Coordinates of C-alpha atoms and ligand atoms in Angstrom, one line a residue:
X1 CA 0.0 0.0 0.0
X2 CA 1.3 3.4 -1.0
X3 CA 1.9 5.9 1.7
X4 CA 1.9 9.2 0.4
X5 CA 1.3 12.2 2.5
X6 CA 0.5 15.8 1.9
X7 CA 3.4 17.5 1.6
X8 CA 3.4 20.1 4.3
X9 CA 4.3 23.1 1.9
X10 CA 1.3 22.1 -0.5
X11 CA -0.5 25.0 -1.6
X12 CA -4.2 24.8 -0.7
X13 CA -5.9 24.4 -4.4
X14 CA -8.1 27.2 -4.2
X15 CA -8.5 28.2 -8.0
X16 CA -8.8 26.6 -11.2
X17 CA -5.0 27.6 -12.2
X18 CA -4.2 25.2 -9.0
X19 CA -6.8 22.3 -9.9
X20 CA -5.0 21.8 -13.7
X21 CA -1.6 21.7 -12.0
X22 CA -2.7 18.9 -10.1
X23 CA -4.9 17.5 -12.8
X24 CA -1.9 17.0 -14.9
X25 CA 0.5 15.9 -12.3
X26 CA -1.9 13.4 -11.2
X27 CA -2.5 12.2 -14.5
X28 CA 1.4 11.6 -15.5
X29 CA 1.9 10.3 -11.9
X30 CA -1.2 7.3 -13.0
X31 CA -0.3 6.8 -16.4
X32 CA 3.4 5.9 -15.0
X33 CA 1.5 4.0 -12.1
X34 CA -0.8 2.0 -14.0
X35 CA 1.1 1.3 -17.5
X36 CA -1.2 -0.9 -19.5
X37 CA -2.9 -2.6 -16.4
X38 CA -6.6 -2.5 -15.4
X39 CA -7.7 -0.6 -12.3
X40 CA -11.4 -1.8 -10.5
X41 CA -13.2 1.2 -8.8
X42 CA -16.4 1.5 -7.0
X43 CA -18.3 4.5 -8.1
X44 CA -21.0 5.5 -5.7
X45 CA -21.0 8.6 -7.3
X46 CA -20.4 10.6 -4.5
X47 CA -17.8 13.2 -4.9
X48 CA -14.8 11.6 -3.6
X49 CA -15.3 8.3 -5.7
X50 CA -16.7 10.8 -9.0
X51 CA -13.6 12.7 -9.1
X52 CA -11.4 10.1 -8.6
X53 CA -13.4 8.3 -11.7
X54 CA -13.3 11.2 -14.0
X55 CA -8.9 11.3 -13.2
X56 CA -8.2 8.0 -14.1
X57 CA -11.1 7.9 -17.2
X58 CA -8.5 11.0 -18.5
X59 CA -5.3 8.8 -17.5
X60 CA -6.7 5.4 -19.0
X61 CA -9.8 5.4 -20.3
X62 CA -11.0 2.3 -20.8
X63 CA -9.0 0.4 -18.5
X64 CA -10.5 1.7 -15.7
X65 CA -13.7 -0.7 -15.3
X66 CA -16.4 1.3 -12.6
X67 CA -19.0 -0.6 -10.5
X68 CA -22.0 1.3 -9.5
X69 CA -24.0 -1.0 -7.0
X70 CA -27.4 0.7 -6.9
X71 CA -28.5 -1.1 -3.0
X72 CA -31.7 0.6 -3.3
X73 CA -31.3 3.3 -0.7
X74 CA -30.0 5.7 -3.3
X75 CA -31.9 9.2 -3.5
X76 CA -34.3 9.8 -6.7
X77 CA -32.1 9.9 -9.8
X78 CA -28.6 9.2 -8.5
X79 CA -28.1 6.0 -10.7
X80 CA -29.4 7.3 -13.4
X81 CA -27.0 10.3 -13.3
X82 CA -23.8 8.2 -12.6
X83 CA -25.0 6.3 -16.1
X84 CA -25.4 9.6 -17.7
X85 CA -22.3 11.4 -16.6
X86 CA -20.2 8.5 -16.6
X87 CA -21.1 6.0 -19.1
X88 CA -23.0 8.7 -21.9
X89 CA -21.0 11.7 -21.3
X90 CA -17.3 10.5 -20.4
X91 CA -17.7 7.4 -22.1
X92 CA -16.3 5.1 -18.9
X93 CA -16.5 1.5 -18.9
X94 CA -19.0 1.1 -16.4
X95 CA -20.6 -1.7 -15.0
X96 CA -24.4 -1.1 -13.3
X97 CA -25.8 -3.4 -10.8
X98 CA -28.9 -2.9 -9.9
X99 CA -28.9 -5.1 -6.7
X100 CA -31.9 -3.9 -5.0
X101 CA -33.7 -7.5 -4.3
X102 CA -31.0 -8.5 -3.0
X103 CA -30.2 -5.8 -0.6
X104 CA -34.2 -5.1 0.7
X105 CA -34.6 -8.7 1.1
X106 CA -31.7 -9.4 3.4
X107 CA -33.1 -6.3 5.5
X108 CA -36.5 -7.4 5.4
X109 CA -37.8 -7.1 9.2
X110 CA -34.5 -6.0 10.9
X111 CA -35.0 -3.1 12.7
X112 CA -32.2 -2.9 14.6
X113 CA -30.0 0.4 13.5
X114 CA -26.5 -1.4 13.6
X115 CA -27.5 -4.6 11.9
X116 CA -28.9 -2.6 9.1
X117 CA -25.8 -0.7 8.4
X118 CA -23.9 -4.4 9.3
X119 CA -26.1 -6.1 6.8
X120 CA -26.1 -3.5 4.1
X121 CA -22.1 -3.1 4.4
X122 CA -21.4 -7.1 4.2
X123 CA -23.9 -7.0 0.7
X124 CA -21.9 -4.6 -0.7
X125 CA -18.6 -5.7 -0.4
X126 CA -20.2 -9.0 -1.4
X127 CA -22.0 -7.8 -4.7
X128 CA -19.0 -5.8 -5.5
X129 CA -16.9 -8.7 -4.9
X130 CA -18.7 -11.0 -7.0
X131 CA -18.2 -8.1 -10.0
X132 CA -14.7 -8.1 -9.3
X133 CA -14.2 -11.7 -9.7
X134 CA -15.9 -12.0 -13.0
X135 CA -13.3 -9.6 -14.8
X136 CA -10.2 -10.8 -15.6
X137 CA -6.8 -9.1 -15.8
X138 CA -7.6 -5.9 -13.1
X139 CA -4.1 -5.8 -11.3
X140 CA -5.7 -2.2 -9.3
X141 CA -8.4 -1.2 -6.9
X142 CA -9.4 2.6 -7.0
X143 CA -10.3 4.4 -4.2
X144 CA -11.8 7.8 -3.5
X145 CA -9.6 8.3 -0.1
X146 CA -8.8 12.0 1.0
X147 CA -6.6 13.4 3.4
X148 CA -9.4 13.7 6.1
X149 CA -9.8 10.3 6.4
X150 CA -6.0 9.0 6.5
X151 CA -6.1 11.9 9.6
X152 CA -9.6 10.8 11.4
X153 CA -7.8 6.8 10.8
X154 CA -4.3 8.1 12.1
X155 CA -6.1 9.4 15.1
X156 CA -8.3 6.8 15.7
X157 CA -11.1 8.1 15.7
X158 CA -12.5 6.3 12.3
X159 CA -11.2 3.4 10.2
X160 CA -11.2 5.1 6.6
X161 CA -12.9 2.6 3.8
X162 CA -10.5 0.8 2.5
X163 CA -9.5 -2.2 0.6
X164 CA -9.7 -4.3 4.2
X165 CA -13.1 -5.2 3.3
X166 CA -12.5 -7.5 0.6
X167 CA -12.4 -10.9 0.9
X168 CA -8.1 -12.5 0.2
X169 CA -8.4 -13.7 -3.1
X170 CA -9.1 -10.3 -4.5
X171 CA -5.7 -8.6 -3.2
X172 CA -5.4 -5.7 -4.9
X173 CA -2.8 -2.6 -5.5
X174 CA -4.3 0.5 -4.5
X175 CA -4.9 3.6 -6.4
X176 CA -5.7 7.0 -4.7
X177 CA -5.5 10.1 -6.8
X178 CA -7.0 12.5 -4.1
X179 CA -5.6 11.4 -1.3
X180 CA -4.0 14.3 -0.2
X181 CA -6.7 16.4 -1.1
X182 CA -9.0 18.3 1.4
X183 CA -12.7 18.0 0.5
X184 CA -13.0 21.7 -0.8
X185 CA -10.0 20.7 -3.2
X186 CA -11.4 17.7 -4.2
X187 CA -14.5 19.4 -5.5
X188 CA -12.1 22.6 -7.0
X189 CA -10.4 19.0 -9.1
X190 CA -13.9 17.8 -10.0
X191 CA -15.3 20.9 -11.2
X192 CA -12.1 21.5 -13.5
X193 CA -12.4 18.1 -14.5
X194 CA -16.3 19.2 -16.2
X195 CA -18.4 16.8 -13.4
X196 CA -21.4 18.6 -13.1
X197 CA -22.4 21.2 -10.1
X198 CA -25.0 18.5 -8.5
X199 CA -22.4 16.1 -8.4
X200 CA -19.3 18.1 -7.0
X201 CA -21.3 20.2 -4.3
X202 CA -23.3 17.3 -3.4
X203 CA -24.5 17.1 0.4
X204 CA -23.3 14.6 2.6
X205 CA -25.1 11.0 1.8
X206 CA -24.6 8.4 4.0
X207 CA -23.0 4.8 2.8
X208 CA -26.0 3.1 4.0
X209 CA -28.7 5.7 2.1
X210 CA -31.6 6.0 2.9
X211 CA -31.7 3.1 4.6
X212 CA -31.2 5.2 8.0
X213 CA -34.2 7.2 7.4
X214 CA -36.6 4.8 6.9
X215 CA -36.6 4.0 10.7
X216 CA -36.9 0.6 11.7
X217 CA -37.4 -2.2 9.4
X218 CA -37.3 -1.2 6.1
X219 CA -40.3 -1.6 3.9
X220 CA -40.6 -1.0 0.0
X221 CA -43.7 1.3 0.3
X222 CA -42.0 3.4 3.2
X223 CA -38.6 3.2 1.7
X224 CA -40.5 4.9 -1.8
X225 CA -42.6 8.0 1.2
X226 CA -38.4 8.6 1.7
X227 CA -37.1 8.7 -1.4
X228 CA -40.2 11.0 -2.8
X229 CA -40.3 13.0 0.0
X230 CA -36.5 13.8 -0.3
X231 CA -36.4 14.4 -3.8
X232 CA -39.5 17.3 -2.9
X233 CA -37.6 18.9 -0.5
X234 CA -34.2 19.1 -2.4
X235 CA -36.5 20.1 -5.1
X236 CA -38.3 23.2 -3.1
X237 CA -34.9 24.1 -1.3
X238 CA -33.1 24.6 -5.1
X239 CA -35.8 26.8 -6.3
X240 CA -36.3 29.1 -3.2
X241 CA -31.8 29.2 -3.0
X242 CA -31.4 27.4 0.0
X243 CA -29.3 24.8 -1.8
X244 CA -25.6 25.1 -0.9
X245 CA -26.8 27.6 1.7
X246 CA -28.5 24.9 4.6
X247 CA -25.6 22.0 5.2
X248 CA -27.7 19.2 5.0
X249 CA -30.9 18.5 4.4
X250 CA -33.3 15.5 4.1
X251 CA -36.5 13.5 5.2
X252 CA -37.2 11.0 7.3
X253 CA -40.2 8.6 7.5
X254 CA -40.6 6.4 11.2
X255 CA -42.4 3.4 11.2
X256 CA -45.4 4.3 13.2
X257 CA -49.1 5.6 12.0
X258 CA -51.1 8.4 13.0
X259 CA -55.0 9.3 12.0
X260 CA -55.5 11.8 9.4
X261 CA -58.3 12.9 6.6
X262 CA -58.1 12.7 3.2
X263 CA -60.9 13.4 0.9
X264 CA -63.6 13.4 3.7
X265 CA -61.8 10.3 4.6
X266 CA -59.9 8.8 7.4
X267 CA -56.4 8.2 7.0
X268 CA -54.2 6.0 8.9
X269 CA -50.7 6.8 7.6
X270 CA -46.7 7.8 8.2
X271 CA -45.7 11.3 9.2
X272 CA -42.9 12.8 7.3
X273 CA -39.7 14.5 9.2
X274 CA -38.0 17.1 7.8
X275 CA -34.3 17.7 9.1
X276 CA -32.0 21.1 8.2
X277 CA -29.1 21.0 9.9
X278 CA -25.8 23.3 9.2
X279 CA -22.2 22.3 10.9
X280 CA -18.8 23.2 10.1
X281 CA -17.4 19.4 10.6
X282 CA -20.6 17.1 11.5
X283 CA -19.9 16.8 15.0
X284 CA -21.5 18.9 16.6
X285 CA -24.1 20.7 14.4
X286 CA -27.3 23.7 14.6
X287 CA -30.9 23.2 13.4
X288 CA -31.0 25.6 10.7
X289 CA -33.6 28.6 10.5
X290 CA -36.0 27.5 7.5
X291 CA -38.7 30.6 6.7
X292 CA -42.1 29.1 7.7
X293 CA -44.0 30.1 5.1
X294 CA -41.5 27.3 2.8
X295 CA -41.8 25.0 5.3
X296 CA -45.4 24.8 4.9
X297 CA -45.1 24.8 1.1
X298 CA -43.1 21.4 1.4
X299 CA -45.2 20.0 3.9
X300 CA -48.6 20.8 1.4
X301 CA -46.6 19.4 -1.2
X302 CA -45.3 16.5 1.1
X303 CA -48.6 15.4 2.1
X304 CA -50.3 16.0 -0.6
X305 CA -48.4 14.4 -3.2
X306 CA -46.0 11.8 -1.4
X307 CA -48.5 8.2 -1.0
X308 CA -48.7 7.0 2.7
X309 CA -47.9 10.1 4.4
X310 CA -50.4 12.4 5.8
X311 CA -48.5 14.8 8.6
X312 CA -44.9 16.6 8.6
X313 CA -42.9 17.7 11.2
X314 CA -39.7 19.3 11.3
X315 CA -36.8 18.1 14.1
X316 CA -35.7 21.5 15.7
X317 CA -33.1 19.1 17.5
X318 CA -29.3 20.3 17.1
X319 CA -26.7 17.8 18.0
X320 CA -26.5 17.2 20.6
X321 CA -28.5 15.7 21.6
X322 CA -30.3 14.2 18.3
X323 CA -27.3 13.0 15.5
X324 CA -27.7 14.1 12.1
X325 CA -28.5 11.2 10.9
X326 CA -31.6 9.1 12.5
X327 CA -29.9 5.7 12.8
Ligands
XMP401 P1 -24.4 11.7 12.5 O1 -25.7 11.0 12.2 O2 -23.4 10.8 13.1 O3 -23.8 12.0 11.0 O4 -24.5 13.0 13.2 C1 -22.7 12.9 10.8 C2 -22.4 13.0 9.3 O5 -22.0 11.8 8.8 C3 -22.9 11.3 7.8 N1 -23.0 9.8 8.0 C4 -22.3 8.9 7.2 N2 -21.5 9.1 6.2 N3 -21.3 6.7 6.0 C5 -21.0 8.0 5.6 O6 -20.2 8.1 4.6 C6 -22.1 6.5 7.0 O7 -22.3 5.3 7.4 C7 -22.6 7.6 7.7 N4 -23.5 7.8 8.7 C8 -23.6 9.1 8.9 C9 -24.2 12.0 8.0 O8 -25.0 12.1 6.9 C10 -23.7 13.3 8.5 O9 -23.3 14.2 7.4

């Protein structure tokens, strides 16, 4: 495993003069790397694993083969915008599994928060493994590390993602163009490299998905009042500029039932949480101040056009004492 560090004297890449200086050191650095040889990644299409994509797509094209395991707990549209950006637009040579069977079935009545991330962490390394094993010839696994995470490892205080998970016989060499990249650089690289705006300023999204706001165990229908519900109130907070502006933002639907009325009839249905938080580094964080006249926009909208779901709330909570996340 390759232990480079960031060089104390780096400059911070703050402008787009400083992203192509990296871009093309990067890219001779990979090509000399790599050679000929085939490099595995697995594209999530988050921002760290997007970036690190469109890099080596420019260093070796087609000899980097992406996986994009859709585990069913991605947001409205993600999959379909990895296959746009990445297969139609930069012409990658990417492989889509759409595993979602396989993943809601294996959570199908476990409501306990850590053996749902347990269960949907083992699946992927699983269905990702399987992938791997059909290709032949891929001497390198590609990973989206940065420079945050060798630090939280270093200090303990979180084991970064990487290539540990996979089962011996798939012992690969590692490749990790951004690792000594700050987050605000890596996005500064991704936009030079032409990913688009949703994809490089993306919120946080947790590995597990949605999977952690559909409290308690995970059903199709409820799973859907999430995802529909989320893509609304990304939706309403683009168009009335609070994207970019609000941290993090997102729904959450609990598995309990309240009494409501819809068309002079009596409802028994799901309410719908709406958190807003802002932070600076996730660990501590501050509800953020939504106007209440939006708030009851989305909520109309929420209720009104998102099946099973017939109240909204919104958490006020900072953390502490609720985390960001629900599970
Ligand atoms: P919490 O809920 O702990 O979340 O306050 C802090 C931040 O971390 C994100 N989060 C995750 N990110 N994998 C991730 O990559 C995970 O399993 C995970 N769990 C939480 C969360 O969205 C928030 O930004």
């Amino acid at each position: 495993m390759e232990t480079i560090s960031r060089p104390a004297s780096m400059e911070r890449i703050t402008t787009p003069a400083l992203a192509k200086k990296f871009i093309e050191e990067q890219l001779a650095a990979l090509k000399a790397q790599i050679g000929s040889d085939k490099v595995l990644l697995a594209l999530s299409g988050g921002v760290d694993s997007s970036v690190t994509a469109a890099l080596l797509i420019r260093a070796i094209g087609k000899n980097l083969v992406c996986v994009h395991v859709n585990h069913g707990l991605l947001r409205k549209g993600e999959p379909e915008q990895v296959i746009r950006v990445f297969r139609d637009e930069m012409k990658a040579n990417l492989i889509y599994v759409d595993a979602t069977d396989r993943f809601l079935d294996k959570l199908a009545g476990v409501s306990d928060p850590e053996t749902k991330r347990k269960i949907i962490g083992k699946e992927f390394i699983e269905v990702f493994a399987e992938e791997a094993r059909k290709l032949d010839g891929i001497r390198f696994l590609a990973q989206g590390t940065i420079w945050p995470d060798i630090l939280e490892s270093e200090a303990g205080i979180k084991a970064h993602h990487n290539a540990g998970g996979l089962p011996d016989d798939l012992a690969f060499e590692l490749v990790e163009p951004v690792r000594i990249l700050f987050k605000d650089e890596v996005r500064m690289v991704g936009h030079e490299l032409g990913l688009p705006d949703s994809m490089v300023y993306r919120q946080p999204f947790p590995g597990p998905g949605l999977g952690v706001r559909c409290v308690g165990a995970i059903t199709r229908d409820r799973l859907e009042a999430v995802r529909e519900s989320d893509a609304i109130l990304r939706e309403e907070f683009a168009k009335n500029g609070l994207e970019g502006k609000v941290w993090q933002y997102f729904t959450v639907v609990p598995d309990f039932k309240s009494t409501g009325i819809s068309d002079g009839k009596r409802t028994w249905d799901w309410p719908c949480i709406i958190r807003a938080v802002n932070t600076v580094d996730a660990v501590t964080a501050e509800v953020a101040e939504i106007p209440f006249s939006l708030l009851k926009q989305i909520a109309y909208r929420i209720t009104h056009e998102v099946k099973g779901i017939n109240r909204c709330l919104f958490d006020c909570s900072d953390k502490p004492t609720g985390t960001i996340e629900y599970e």
